[in-house]
């Protein structure tokens, strides 16, 4: 593999035209960029051509569909129920521009470069040219002058221009007039390659499939990657239409978003491809993940445990210290295969893991130690504090409808037999007046506190103050140094311990995810 000092690879349109964003060529470009050894870019004019080639036929195809629907409607004795969304070329252009800008940097074309390009085309001088009845090549000239401007602004950076258009751009060694004058003084800074395969041969070396698969499996089964997949699932898997999954009884159900980060386990790795870029080895692989956790039903907004299989392509490096894997082109969640013994065995373990976590949270909720407002009177009941802690990962993602469900589902507490009037007066007198506006201004805490029945004790007392203060005392705001990548495995919890004993800090799992 070459040890060239090139730091910027610039592609012409012909080298990456109609590039599929999820294909292997795009993955190699990402590897080159993420290796830190090279930058990969296209001039602004090339970006516009890439987008145009993906979108320019859309208006004609849309009009063809409209004409077909019109003819069909004329042939039917009833009103056609099918409808067609409005033509929206801007939306399609924005989609493809975003997809390609994720792959390439863009070299700007200044006004000076654009004017020089139009002037060069008007005179039919290279890289523009004359045809039988007109001049053309203004876009090629804009690409050329954009590259030259970049080189003059970055004199210490070697540039490799990838194009098979040797007729207009020259062979990279000799240039026709006036391009030879354009490039004078920059010859040693500019090199040429003819196509994408030449880029792969020059800047990468393919790694054997066996080595790649071993590295992929070791890395993707790690806790940090599983947590990253779980976080990404919460961020991107949300749909008003909903997804399919299995409930805890393994019946097919609909759900539309995760309530909190699900448990995630790797099911399979296929199509692993490795490329060595300088001293770094980068891989892509197609992966399947089994997810299990609490999800929200799109119809009734009730919460249930759901499992599903999620497929995605992953780009990653096995080198220590390299950045976390990049999750590419995720698919739609599908039903787990109940006939797959390995899949169901993993699902069984995920259910057990979730159950252990639920037991720990329940112990924390109902058997926390003293230090709260009601510790002396009710030493084993810290409902408000435990509720706040258990919801700390959920509140940012749950609307008040879900909070109302949680509030309504809690039992009514009758503390008349616990506290007398003097105790209540004493508590009320010493209560702080909490201000929640700076903490969670969008949440109405009255929806989160448990209902209190105090009618038989003292109707005139305002126990809502007590509940709100207890909730405030229980909420733990994260510190600036929190690291959500350090988890204590829930399997360390001793289920045989005394249920009334206070769980230690090690027994409380990290719920940030």
Short mmCIF file of C-alpha atoms in Angstrom, two decimals:
data_model
loop_
_atom_site.label_atom_id
_atom_site.label_comp_id
_atom_site.label_asym_id
_atom_site.label_seq_id
_atom_site.Cartn_x
_atom_site.Cartn_y
_atom_site.Cartn_z
CA UNK A 1 0.00 0.00 0.00
CA UNK A 2 1.29 3.43 -0.89
CA UNK A 3 2.56 5.74 1.82
CA UNK A 4 1.64 8.87 -0.14
CA UNK A 5 1.31 12.11 1.79
CA UNK A 6 -2.02 12.97 0.09
CA UNK A 7 -4.41 14.47 2.56
CA UNK A 8 -7.34 15.48 0.33
CA UNK A 9 -8.99 13.21 -2.25
CA UNK A 10 -11.32 15.13 -4.59
CA UNK A 11 -13.80 13.19 -6.69
CA UNK A 12 -15.18 14.28 -10.04
CA UNK A 13 -18.79 13.39 -10.83
CA UNK A 14 -17.89 10.52 -13.17
CA UNK A 15 -16.03 8.70 -10.34
CA UNK A 16 -18.95 8.67 -7.88
CA UNK A 17 -22.03 9.25 -10.05
CA UNK A 18 -25.23 7.67 -8.61
CA UNK A 19 -23.22 6.50 -5.60
CA UNK A 20 -25.52 4.48 -3.27
CA UNK A 21 -25.06 6.01 0.22
CA UNK A 22 -25.28 2.57 1.85
CA UNK A 23 -23.08 0.73 -0.68
CA UNK A 24 -19.50 -0.53 -0.26
CA UNK A 25 -17.92 2.40 -2.15
CA UNK A 26 -19.54 4.88 0.22
CA UNK A 27 -18.34 2.76 3.16
CA UNK A 28 -14.75 2.91 1.91
CA UNK A 29 -14.99 6.71 1.61
CA UNK A 30 -16.23 6.85 5.20
CA UNK A 31 -13.32 4.67 6.30
CA UNK A 32 -10.86 6.98 4.55
CA UNK A 33 -12.38 10.01 6.27
CA UNK A 34 -12.69 8.45 9.71
CA UNK A 35 -9.17 7.02 9.66
CA UNK A 36 -7.93 10.58 10.23
CA UNK A 37 -5.29 10.25 7.50
CA UNK A 38 -7.29 11.67 4.59
CA UNK A 39 -10.07 14.07 3.80
CA UNK A 40 -12.50 13.24 1.01
CA UNK A 41 -14.38 15.96 -0.83
CA UNK A 42 -16.25 17.01 -3.94
CA UNK A 43 -16.40 20.51 -5.42
CA UNK A 44 -19.71 22.31 -5.02
CA UNK A 45 -20.50 21.78 -8.71
CA UNK A 46 -20.00 18.01 -8.35
CA UNK A 47 -22.35 17.94 -5.36
CA UNK A 48 -25.00 19.71 -7.45
CA UNK A 49 -24.55 17.18 -10.26
CA UNK A 50 -24.78 14.21 -7.88
CA UNK A 51 -28.02 15.54 -6.45
CA UNK A 52 -29.40 16.40 -9.91
CA UNK A 53 -28.73 12.94 -11.27
CA UNK A 54 -30.78 11.43 -8.44
CA UNK A 55 -33.70 13.89 -8.71
CA UNK A 56 -34.03 15.31 -12.22
CA UNK A 57 -36.43 12.63 -13.48
CA UNK A 58 -38.81 12.97 -10.53
CA UNK A 59 -41.11 15.69 -12.04
CA UNK A 60 -41.57 13.71 -15.28
CA UNK A 61 -42.31 10.50 -13.39
CA UNK A 62 -44.75 12.35 -11.15
CA UNK A 63 -46.61 13.78 -14.12
CA UNK A 64 -46.77 10.32 -15.69
CA UNK A 65 -48.44 8.95 -12.54
CA UNK A 66 -50.92 11.86 -12.49
CA UNK A 67 -51.85 11.17 -16.11
CA UNK A 68 -52.31 7.48 -15.37
CA UNK A 69 -54.56 8.21 -12.39
CA UNK A 70 -56.58 10.65 -14.51
CA UNK A 71 -57.13 8.02 -17.20
CA UNK A 72 -58.04 5.41 -14.60
CA UNK A 73 -60.48 7.80 -12.93
CA UNK A 74 -62.15 8.44 -16.27
CA UNK A 75 -62.68 4.71 -16.78
CA UNK A 76 -64.30 4.09 -13.39
CA UNK A 77 -68.00 4.65 -12.58
CA UNK A 78 -67.07 5.55 -9.01
CA UNK A 79 -64.69 8.03 -7.40
CA UNK A 80 -61.13 6.77 -7.21
CA UNK A 81 -60.08 6.46 -3.57
CA UNK A 82 -56.33 6.59 -4.25
CA UNK A 83 -54.59 9.91 -3.82
CA UNK A 84 -51.14 11.24 -4.65
CA UNK A 85 -49.09 13.53 -2.44
CA UNK A 86 -48.18 16.91 -3.97
CA UNK A 87 -45.06 17.10 -6.12
CA UNK A 88 -42.23 18.21 -3.83
CA UNK A 89 -38.92 18.43 -5.67
CA UNK A 90 -37.31 20.47 -2.88
CA UNK A 91 -37.90 17.64 -0.40
CA UNK A 92 -36.23 15.07 -2.68
CA UNK A 93 -33.30 17.41 -3.37
CA UNK A 94 -32.84 18.01 0.36
CA UNK A 95 -32.85 14.25 0.99
CA UNK A 96 -30.08 13.49 -1.49
CA UNK A 97 -28.03 16.55 -0.56
CA UNK A 98 -28.09 15.46 3.08
CA UNK A 99 -27.16 11.87 2.14
CA UNK A 100 -24.13 12.95 0.08
CA UNK A 101 -22.97 15.63 2.51
CA UNK A 102 -22.74 12.88 5.13
CA UNK A 103 -20.22 11.11 2.87
CA UNK A 104 -18.24 14.01 1.35
CA UNK A 105 -16.90 17.34 2.43
CA UNK A 106 -17.83 20.08 -0.04
CA UNK A 107 -15.27 22.47 -1.56
CA UNK A 108 -16.95 25.80 -2.16
CA UNK A 109 -17.00 27.51 -5.56
CA UNK A 110 -16.40 31.22 -5.12
CA UNK A 111 -17.98 33.90 -7.26
CA UNK A 112 -14.60 34.55 -8.86
CA UNK A 113 -14.23 30.88 -9.81
CA UNK A 114 -17.78 30.76 -11.20
CA UNK A 115 -17.20 33.84 -13.36
CA UNK A 116 -13.90 32.52 -14.66
CA UNK A 117 -15.63 29.24 -15.53
CA UNK A 118 -18.37 30.97 -17.53
CA UNK A 119 -15.77 33.08 -19.31
CA UNK A 120 -13.73 29.98 -20.16
CA UNK A 121 -16.86 28.29 -21.56
CA UNK A 122 -17.78 31.36 -23.65
CA UNK A 123 -14.33 31.19 -25.27
CA UNK A 124 -14.49 27.37 -25.64
CA UNK A 125 -11.11 26.96 -23.94
CA UNK A 126 -10.15 23.86 -21.86
CA UNK A 127 -11.47 22.41 -19.78
CA UNK A 128 -14.48 23.80 -21.70
CA UNK A 129 -14.80 23.00 -25.40
CA UNK A 130 -16.60 23.89 -28.61
CA UNK A 131 -19.21 21.67 -30.24
CA UNK A 132 -20.62 22.03 -33.74
CA UNK A 133 -23.04 24.84 -32.84
CA UNK A 134 -22.17 25.97 -29.32
CA UNK A 135 -19.69 25.95 -26.45
CA UNK A 136 -20.04 23.72 -23.35
CA UNK A 137 -18.06 22.67 -20.33
CA UNK A 138 -18.77 25.53 -17.91
CA UNK A 139 -19.39 23.04 -15.10
CA UNK A 140 -16.07 21.28 -15.75
CA UNK A 141 -14.36 24.66 -15.68
CA UNK A 142 -16.06 25.47 -12.34
CA UNK A 143 -14.75 22.20 -10.90
CA UNK A 144 -11.25 23.00 -12.19
CA UNK A 145 -11.10 26.52 -10.77
CA UNK A 146 -12.55 25.37 -7.44
CA UNK A 147 -9.71 22.84 -7.06
CA UNK A 148 -7.08 25.44 -7.95
CA UNK A 149 -8.51 27.92 -5.44
CA UNK A 150 -8.41 25.29 -2.69
CA UNK A 151 -4.80 24.41 -3.48
CA UNK A 152 -3.68 28.05 -3.36
CA UNK A 153 -5.48 28.54 -0.02
CA UNK A 154 -3.93 25.33 1.39
CA UNK A 155 -0.37 25.24 -0.01
CA UNK A 156 0.83 22.56 2.45
CA UNK A 157 -1.88 20.09 1.48
CA UNK A 158 -1.41 17.55 -1.31
CA UNK A 159 -4.48 17.04 -3.48
CA UNK A 160 -5.45 13.92 -5.43
CA UNK A 161 -8.07 14.56 -8.14
CA UNK A 162 -10.05 11.46 -9.20
CA UNK A 163 -11.56 11.69 -12.71
CA UNK A 164 -11.63 9.59 -15.86
CA UNK A 165 -12.27 12.67 -18.01
CA UNK A 166 -8.76 12.85 -19.38
CA UNK A 167 -10.02 14.44 -22.62
CA UNK A 168 -11.09 17.65 -20.83
CA UNK A 169 -8.86 17.65 -17.71
CA UNK A 170 -5.66 16.22 -19.19
CA UNK A 171 -3.75 13.15 -18.06
CA UNK A 172 -2.36 14.70 -14.89
CA UNK A 173 1.13 15.09 -16.38
CA UNK A 174 0.60 17.47 -19.27
CA UNK A 175 -2.20 20.03 -19.60
CA UNK A 176 -3.51 21.83 -22.71
CA UNK A 177 -3.39 25.62 -22.97
CA UNK A 178 -4.52 27.58 -20.94
CA UNK A 179 -4.76 24.90 -18.21
CA UNK A 180 -0.98 24.58 -18.20
CA UNK A 181 -0.81 28.23 -17.13
CA UNK A 182 -3.62 27.74 -14.56
CA UNK A 183 -1.66 25.03 -12.77
CA UNK A 184 1.80 26.62 -13.00
CA UNK A 185 3.53 26.48 -9.61
CA UNK A 186 1.06 23.86 -8.30
CA UNK A 187 2.27 20.84 -10.28
CA UNK A 188 3.89 19.10 -7.31
CA UNK A 189 0.81 19.59 -5.17
CA UNK A 190 -1.66 17.93 -7.59
CA UNK A 191 -1.79 14.23 -8.52
CA UNK A 192 -4.37 12.32 -10.55
CA UNK A 193 -6.21 8.98 -10.34
CA UNK A 194 -8.61 7.77 -13.00
CA UNK A 195 -11.35 5.94 -11.07
CA UNK A 196 -12.60 4.68 -7.73
CA UNK A 197 -10.78 1.35 -7.98
CA UNK A 198 -7.51 3.25 -8.27
CA UNK A 199 -8.36 5.02 -4.99
CA UNK A 200 -8.99 1.69 -3.23
CA UNK A 201 -5.72 0.25 -4.55
CA UNK A 202 -3.67 3.31 -3.58
CA UNK A 203 -5.06 4.14 -0.15
CA UNK A 204 -6.41 0.87 1.31
CA UNK A 205 -5.59 -2.81 1.65
CA UNK A 206 -8.36 -5.38 2.06
CA UNK A 207 -8.24 -7.48 5.23
CA UNK A 208 -9.11 -11.17 5.14
CA UNK A 209 -12.69 -12.07 5.96
CA UNK A 210 -11.70 -14.41 8.80
CA UNK A 211 -9.73 -11.72 10.63
CA UNK A 212 -12.50 -9.20 10.00
CA UNK A 213 -15.23 -11.47 11.37
CA UNK A 214 -13.27 -12.26 14.53
CA UNK A 215 -12.59 -8.56 15.19
CA UNK A 216 -16.20 -7.64 14.45
CA UNK A 217 -17.70 -10.21 16.79
CA UNK A 218 -15.43 -9.28 19.69
CA UNK A 219 -16.10 -5.55 19.38
CA UNK A 220 -19.83 -5.65 18.65
CA UNK A 221 -20.59 -7.90 21.62
CA UNK A 222 -18.98 -5.44 24.03
CA UNK A 223 -21.10 -3.60 26.59
CA UNK A 224 -20.27 -0.14 25.19
CA UNK A 225 -21.49 -1.05 21.69
CA UNK A 226 -24.66 -2.72 23.03
CA UNK A 227 -25.42 0.44 24.98
CA UNK A 228 -24.80 2.57 21.90
CA UNK A 229 -27.23 0.44 19.90
CA UNK A 230 -29.83 0.74 22.69
CA UNK A 231 -29.47 4.53 22.84
CA UNK A 232 -29.75 4.79 19.07
CA UNK A 233 -32.90 2.65 19.16
CA UNK A 234 -34.53 5.17 21.51
CA UNK A 235 -33.45 8.07 19.31
CA UNK A 236 -34.50 6.76 15.88
CA UNK A 237 -37.23 4.15 16.44
CA UNK A 238 -40.33 6.28 16.74
CA UNK A 239 -43.25 6.15 14.34
CA UNK A 240 -46.94 7.16 14.48
CA UNK A 241 -47.64 4.15 12.26
CA UNK A 242 -45.90 1.80 14.65
CA UNK A 243 -43.66 -1.26 14.51
CA UNK A 244 -44.26 -4.96 15.10
CA UNK A 245 -42.92 -6.90 18.07
CA UNK A 246 -43.63 -9.71 20.52
CA UNK A 247 -45.07 -8.99 23.95
CA UNK A 248 -44.03 -10.86 27.09
CA UNK A 249 -46.42 -13.70 26.16
CA UNK A 250 -44.81 -13.88 22.68
CA UNK A 251 -47.93 -12.57 20.95
CA UNK A 252 -47.57 -10.13 18.05
CA UNK A 253 -48.25 -6.51 19.08
CA UNK A 254 -47.89 -3.00 17.70
CA UNK A 255 -45.71 -0.37 19.40
CA UNK A 256 -44.48 3.06 18.34
CA UNK A 257 -41.54 4.04 20.56
CA UNK A 258 -39.32 2.85 23.39
CA UNK A 259 -40.11 4.22 26.82
CA UNK A 260 -36.45 3.85 27.88
CA UNK A 261 -33.29 2.25 26.50
CA UNK A 262 -34.01 -1.44 25.79
CA UNK A 263 -31.72 -4.36 26.47
CA UNK A 264 -29.72 -5.21 23.32
CA UNK A 265 -27.86 -8.35 22.27
CA UNK A 266 -26.09 -9.18 19.01
CA UNK A 267 -27.80 -11.99 17.07
CA UNK A 268 -25.62 -12.25 13.96
CA UNK A 269 -22.87 -10.64 11.86
CA UNK A 270 -22.66 -11.08 8.09
CA UNK A 271 -20.88 -9.57 5.07
CA UNK A 272 -17.89 -8.36 7.07
CA UNK A 273 -15.42 -6.38 4.95
CA UNK A 274 -12.18 -4.93 6.27
CA UNK A 275 -9.85 -2.34 4.76
CA UNK A 276 -6.53 -1.17 6.18
CA UNK A 277 -6.16 2.59 5.80
CA UNK A 278 -2.58 3.61 6.63
CA UNK A 279 -2.17 2.16 10.16
CA UNK A 280 -5.89 1.78 10.90
CA UNK A 281 -8.18 -1.13 10.02
CA UNK A 282 -11.81 -0.28 9.38
CA UNK A 283 -14.66 -2.71 8.93
CA UNK A 284 -18.23 -2.72 7.75
CA UNK A 285 -20.69 -5.47 8.65
CA UNK A 286 -24.39 -6.22 8.48
CA UNK A 287 -25.69 -6.93 11.96
CA UNK A 288 -28.92 -8.17 13.57
CA UNK A 289 -29.79 -7.14 17.13
CA UNK A 290 -32.42 -8.46 19.52
CA UNK A 291 -34.02 -5.65 21.54
CA UNK A 292 -36.22 -6.08 24.63
CA UNK A 293 -37.69 -3.40 26.85
CA UNK A 294 -40.66 -1.24 27.73
CA UNK A 295 -42.39 0.30 24.73
CA UNK A 296 -45.46 2.44 24.22
CA UNK A 297 -48.48 1.26 22.25
CA UNK A 298 -49.37 3.77 19.54
CA UNK A 299 -53.12 3.24 19.88
CA UNK A 300 -53.75 3.49 23.61
CA UNK A 301 -50.37 4.72 24.87
CA UNK A 302 -50.18 1.86 27.36
CA UNK A 303 -46.76 0.52 28.34
CA UNK A 304 -45.74 -3.08 27.75
CA UNK A 305 -42.59 -5.16 27.38
CA UNK A 306 -41.77 -5.75 23.70
CA UNK A 307 -39.07 -7.65 21.81
CA UNK A 308 -38.01 -7.16 18.18
CA UNK A 309 -35.12 -7.77 15.81
CA UNK A 310 -33.33 -4.73 14.36
CA UNK A 311 -30.95 -4.92 11.39
CA UNK A 312 -28.32 -2.34 10.50
CA UNK A 313 -24.95 -1.87 8.83
CA UNK A 314 -22.11 -0.88 11.15
CA UNK A 315 -18.82 0.88 10.39
CA UNK A 316 -16.15 0.42 13.06
CA UNK A 317 -12.46 0.10 13.84
CA UNK A 318 -10.89 -2.59 15.97
CA UNK A 319 -7.97 -0.34 16.95
CA UNK A 320 -7.80 0.70 20.60
CA UNK A 321 -8.72 4.33 21.14
CA UNK A 322 -10.57 4.79 17.86
CA UNK A 323 -13.98 6.40 17.94
CA UNK A 324 -17.14 4.44 18.62
CA UNK A 325 -18.77 2.45 15.81
CA UNK A 326 -20.92 4.36 13.35
CA UNK A 327 -24.38 2.87 12.90
CA UNK A 328 -25.31 3.05 9.22
CA UNK A 329 -28.58 2.43 7.34
CA UNK A 330 -30.76 0.97 10.12
CA UNK A 331 -33.77 -1.02 8.96
CA UNK A 332 -37.30 -1.44 10.29
CA UNK A 333 -37.76 -3.63 13.39
CA UNK A 334 -39.21 -7.08 12.63
CA UNK A 335 -40.64 -9.93 14.70
CA UNK A 336 -38.17 -12.29 16.40
CA UNK A 337 -38.18 -15.78 14.90
CA UNK A 338 -39.79 -17.97 17.57
CA UNK A 339 -38.50 -21.06 15.73
CA UNK A 340 -34.89 -19.86 16.16
CA UNK A 341 -33.70 -21.58 19.33
CA UNK A 342 -30.72 -19.26 19.80
CA UNK A 343 -32.86 -16.15 19.36
CA UNK A 344 -35.40 -17.35 21.92
CA UNK A 345 -32.66 -18.35 24.38
CA UNK A 346 -31.19 -14.84 24.17
CA UNK A 347 -34.67 -13.35 24.57
CA UNK A 348 -35.15 -15.46 27.71
CA UNK A 349 -31.94 -14.04 29.16
CA UNK A 350 -32.97 -10.48 28.30
CA UNK A 351 -36.30 -11.00 30.07
CA UNK A 352 -34.50 -12.32 33.15
CA UNK A 353 -32.12 -9.34 33.07
CA UNK A 354 -35.04 -6.90 32.88
CA UNK A 355 -36.82 -8.72 35.72
CA UNK A 356 -33.74 -8.47 37.96
CA UNK A 357 -33.51 -4.75 37.27
CA UNK A 358 -37.20 -4.32 38.08
CA UNK A 359 -36.70 -6.10 41.42
CA UNK A 360 -33.82 -3.81 42.30
CA UNK A 361 -35.88 -0.72 41.48
CA UNK A 362 -38.82 -2.10 43.46
CA UNK A 363 -36.58 -2.71 46.48
CA UNK A 364 -35.25 0.83 46.19
CA UNK A 365 -38.79 2.18 45.93
CA UNK A 366 -40.28 0.42 48.93
CA UNK A 367 -37.29 -0.21 51.19
CA UNK A 368 -35.08 2.85 50.99
CA UNK A 369 -33.35 4.01 54.18
CA UNK A 370 -33.92 7.16 56.24
CA UNK A 371 -33.01 10.72 55.36
CA UNK A 372 -36.24 11.66 53.59
CA UNK A 373 -39.08 13.75 54.98
CA UNK A 374 -41.13 10.76 56.22
CA UNK A 375 -38.23 8.52 57.33
CA UNK A 376 -39.12 8.61 61.02
CA UNK A 377 -42.82 7.98 60.56
CA UNK A 378 -42.59 5.55 57.59
CA UNK A 379 -39.02 4.19 57.48
CA UNK A 380 -39.64 1.70 54.62
CA UNK A 381 -41.77 3.90 52.33
CA UNK A 382 -40.10 6.48 50.09
CA UNK A 383 -42.65 6.48 47.28
CA UNK A 384 -42.03 9.98 45.94
CA UNK A 385 -38.24 9.74 45.99
CA UNK A 386 -38.12 6.30 44.45
CA UNK A 387 -40.67 7.28 41.81
CA UNK A 388 -38.57 10.29 40.84
CA UNK A 389 -35.39 8.21 40.65
CA UNK A 390 -37.02 5.48 38.61
CA UNK A 391 -38.44 8.10 36.20
CA UNK A 392 -35.21 10.10 35.87
CA UNK A 393 -34.42 8.42 32.55
CA UNK A 394 -38.01 8.60 31.32
CA UNK A 395 -39.20 12.14 32.07
CA UNK A 396 -37.45 13.82 29.10
CA UNK A 397 -39.16 11.43 26.68
CA UNK A 398 -42.63 10.97 28.22
CA UNK A 399 -45.51 13.37 27.73
CA UNK A 400 -48.01 14.23 30.44
CA UNK A 401 -50.42 11.59 29.18
CA UNK A 402 -47.98 8.89 30.28
CA UNK A 403 -47.33 10.66 33.57
CA UNK A 404 -51.07 10.77 34.23
CA UNK A 405 -51.25 7.00 33.65
CA UNK A 406 -48.48 6.44 36.18
CA UNK A 407 -50.11 8.75 38.71
CA UNK A 408 -53.55 7.20 38.27
CA UNK A 409 -52.18 3.67 38.65
CA UNK A 410 -50.65 4.33 42.10
CA UNK A 411 -52.59 3.21 45.19
CA UNK A 412 -54.25 5.77 47.44
CA UNK A 413 -52.28 6.21 50.63
CA UNK A 414 -54.13 6.65 53.93
CA UNK A 415 -51.69 7.97 56.52
CA UNK A 416 -54.35 8.81 59.09
CA UNK A 417 -53.21 5.95 61.29
CA UNK A 418 -49.59 7.03 61.12
CA UNK A 419 -49.48 10.75 61.86
CA UNK A 420 -51.45 12.85 64.33
CA UNK A 421 -52.40 16.52 63.91
CA UNK A 422 -49.38 17.78 65.84
CA UNK A 423 -47.00 15.80 63.61
CA UNK A 424 -48.58 17.15 60.46
CA UNK A 425 -48.46 20.73 61.76
CA UNK A 426 -44.80 20.25 62.63
CA UNK A 427 -43.97 18.86 59.14
CA UNK A 428 -45.89 21.60 57.34
CA UNK A 429 -44.14 24.31 59.32
CA UNK A 430 -40.70 22.99 58.43
CA UNK A 431 -41.31 22.22 54.76
CA UNK A 432 -39.31 24.18 52.14
CA UNK A 433 -41.15 25.80 49.27
CA UNK A 434 -39.56 24.06 46.26
CA UNK A 435 -39.19 25.85 42.93
CA UNK A 436 -39.26 23.35 40.06
CA UNK A 437 -39.24 25.92 37.21
CA UNK A 438 -35.49 25.69 36.66
CA UNK A 439 -35.38 21.90 36.91
CA UNK A 440 -38.16 20.56 34.69
CA UNK A 441 -40.31 23.52 33.62
CA UNK A 442 -42.30 21.46 31.17
CA UNK A 443 -43.55 18.94 33.73
CA UNK A 444 -46.63 19.46 35.90
CA UNK A 445 -45.60 17.69 39.11
CA UNK A 446 -49.17 17.37 40.22
CA UNK A 447 -49.45 14.59 37.62
CA UNK A 448 -46.57 12.64 39.13
CA UNK A 449 -47.30 12.62 42.88
CA UNK A 450 -49.33 9.84 44.52
CA UNK A 451 -52.95 10.46 45.57
CA UNK A 452 -53.34 11.02 49.31
CA UNK A 453 -56.53 10.34 51.26
CA UNK A 454 -56.46 12.50 54.38
CA UNK A 455 -60.19 13.21 54.76
CA UNK A 456 -60.47 11.16 57.91
CA UNK A 457 -57.57 12.97 59.53
CA UNK A 458 -57.59 16.73 58.85
CA UNK A 459 -59.42 17.99 55.74
CA UNK A 460 -57.95 21.42 56.09
CA UNK A 461 -54.31 20.30 55.68
CA UNK A 462 -52.57 20.64 52.32
CA UNK A 463 -50.69 17.35 51.96
CA UNK A 464 -49.97 18.17 48.33
CA UNK A 465 -47.14 20.29 49.76
CA UNK A 466 -45.76 17.19 51.48
CA UNK A 467 -45.91 15.08 48.34
CA UNK A 468 -44.34 17.77 46.16
CA UNK A 469 -41.54 18.33 48.65
CA UNK A 470 -40.91 14.59 48.89
CA UNK A 471 -40.70 14.37 45.13
CA UNK A 472 -38.26 17.27 45.03
CA UNK A 473 -36.12 15.60 47.66
CA UNK A 474 -36.03 12.37 45.69
CA UNK A 475 -35.01 13.75 42.29
CA UNK A 476 -31.29 13.29 41.60
CA UNK A 477 -29.92 15.67 38.98
CA UNK A 478 -26.92 14.25 37.04
CA UNK A 479 -23.54 15.73 37.75
CA UNK A 480 -21.24 17.07 35.03
CA UNK A 481 -18.89 14.14 35.53
CA UNK A 482 -21.43 11.37 35.02
CA UNK A 483 -20.21 8.73 32.59
CA UNK A 484 -23.05 6.67 31.21
CA UNK A 485 -20.63 4.15 29.71
CA UNK A 486 -19.81 2.64 33.10
CA UNK A 487 -22.49 0.11 34.01
CA UNK A 488 -22.73 -2.28 36.90
CA UNK A 489 -24.14 -5.51 35.43
CA UNK A 490 -27.52 -6.28 36.91
CA UNK A 491 -26.50 -9.92 37.17
CA UNK A 492 -24.45 -8.93 40.26
CA UNK A 493 -27.64 -8.41 42.26
CA UNK A 494 -28.17 -11.04 44.95
CA UNK A 495 -31.85 -11.96 44.65
CA UNK A 496 -31.70 -14.10 47.76
CA UNK A 497 -30.94 -11.22 50.11
CA UNK A 498 -33.41 -9.90 52.67
CA UNK A 499 -36.05 -7.92 50.73
CA UNK A 500 -36.21 -5.38 53.52
CA UNK A 501 -32.49 -4.70 53.45
CA UNK A 502 -31.33 -1.51 51.83
CA UNK A 503 -29.70 -2.21 48.43
CA UNK A 504 -26.09 -1.09 48.18
CA UNK A 505 -24.93 1.39 45.55
CA UNK A 506 -23.52 -1.49 43.50
CA UNK A 507 -26.96 -3.06 43.38
CA UNK A 508 -28.56 -0.07 41.70
CA UNK A 509 -28.08 -0.29 37.93
CA UNK A 510 -27.20 2.72 35.82
CA UNK A 511 -30.52 3.85 34.27
CA UNK A 512 -29.09 6.71 32.22
CA UNK A 513 -29.61 4.59 29.14
#
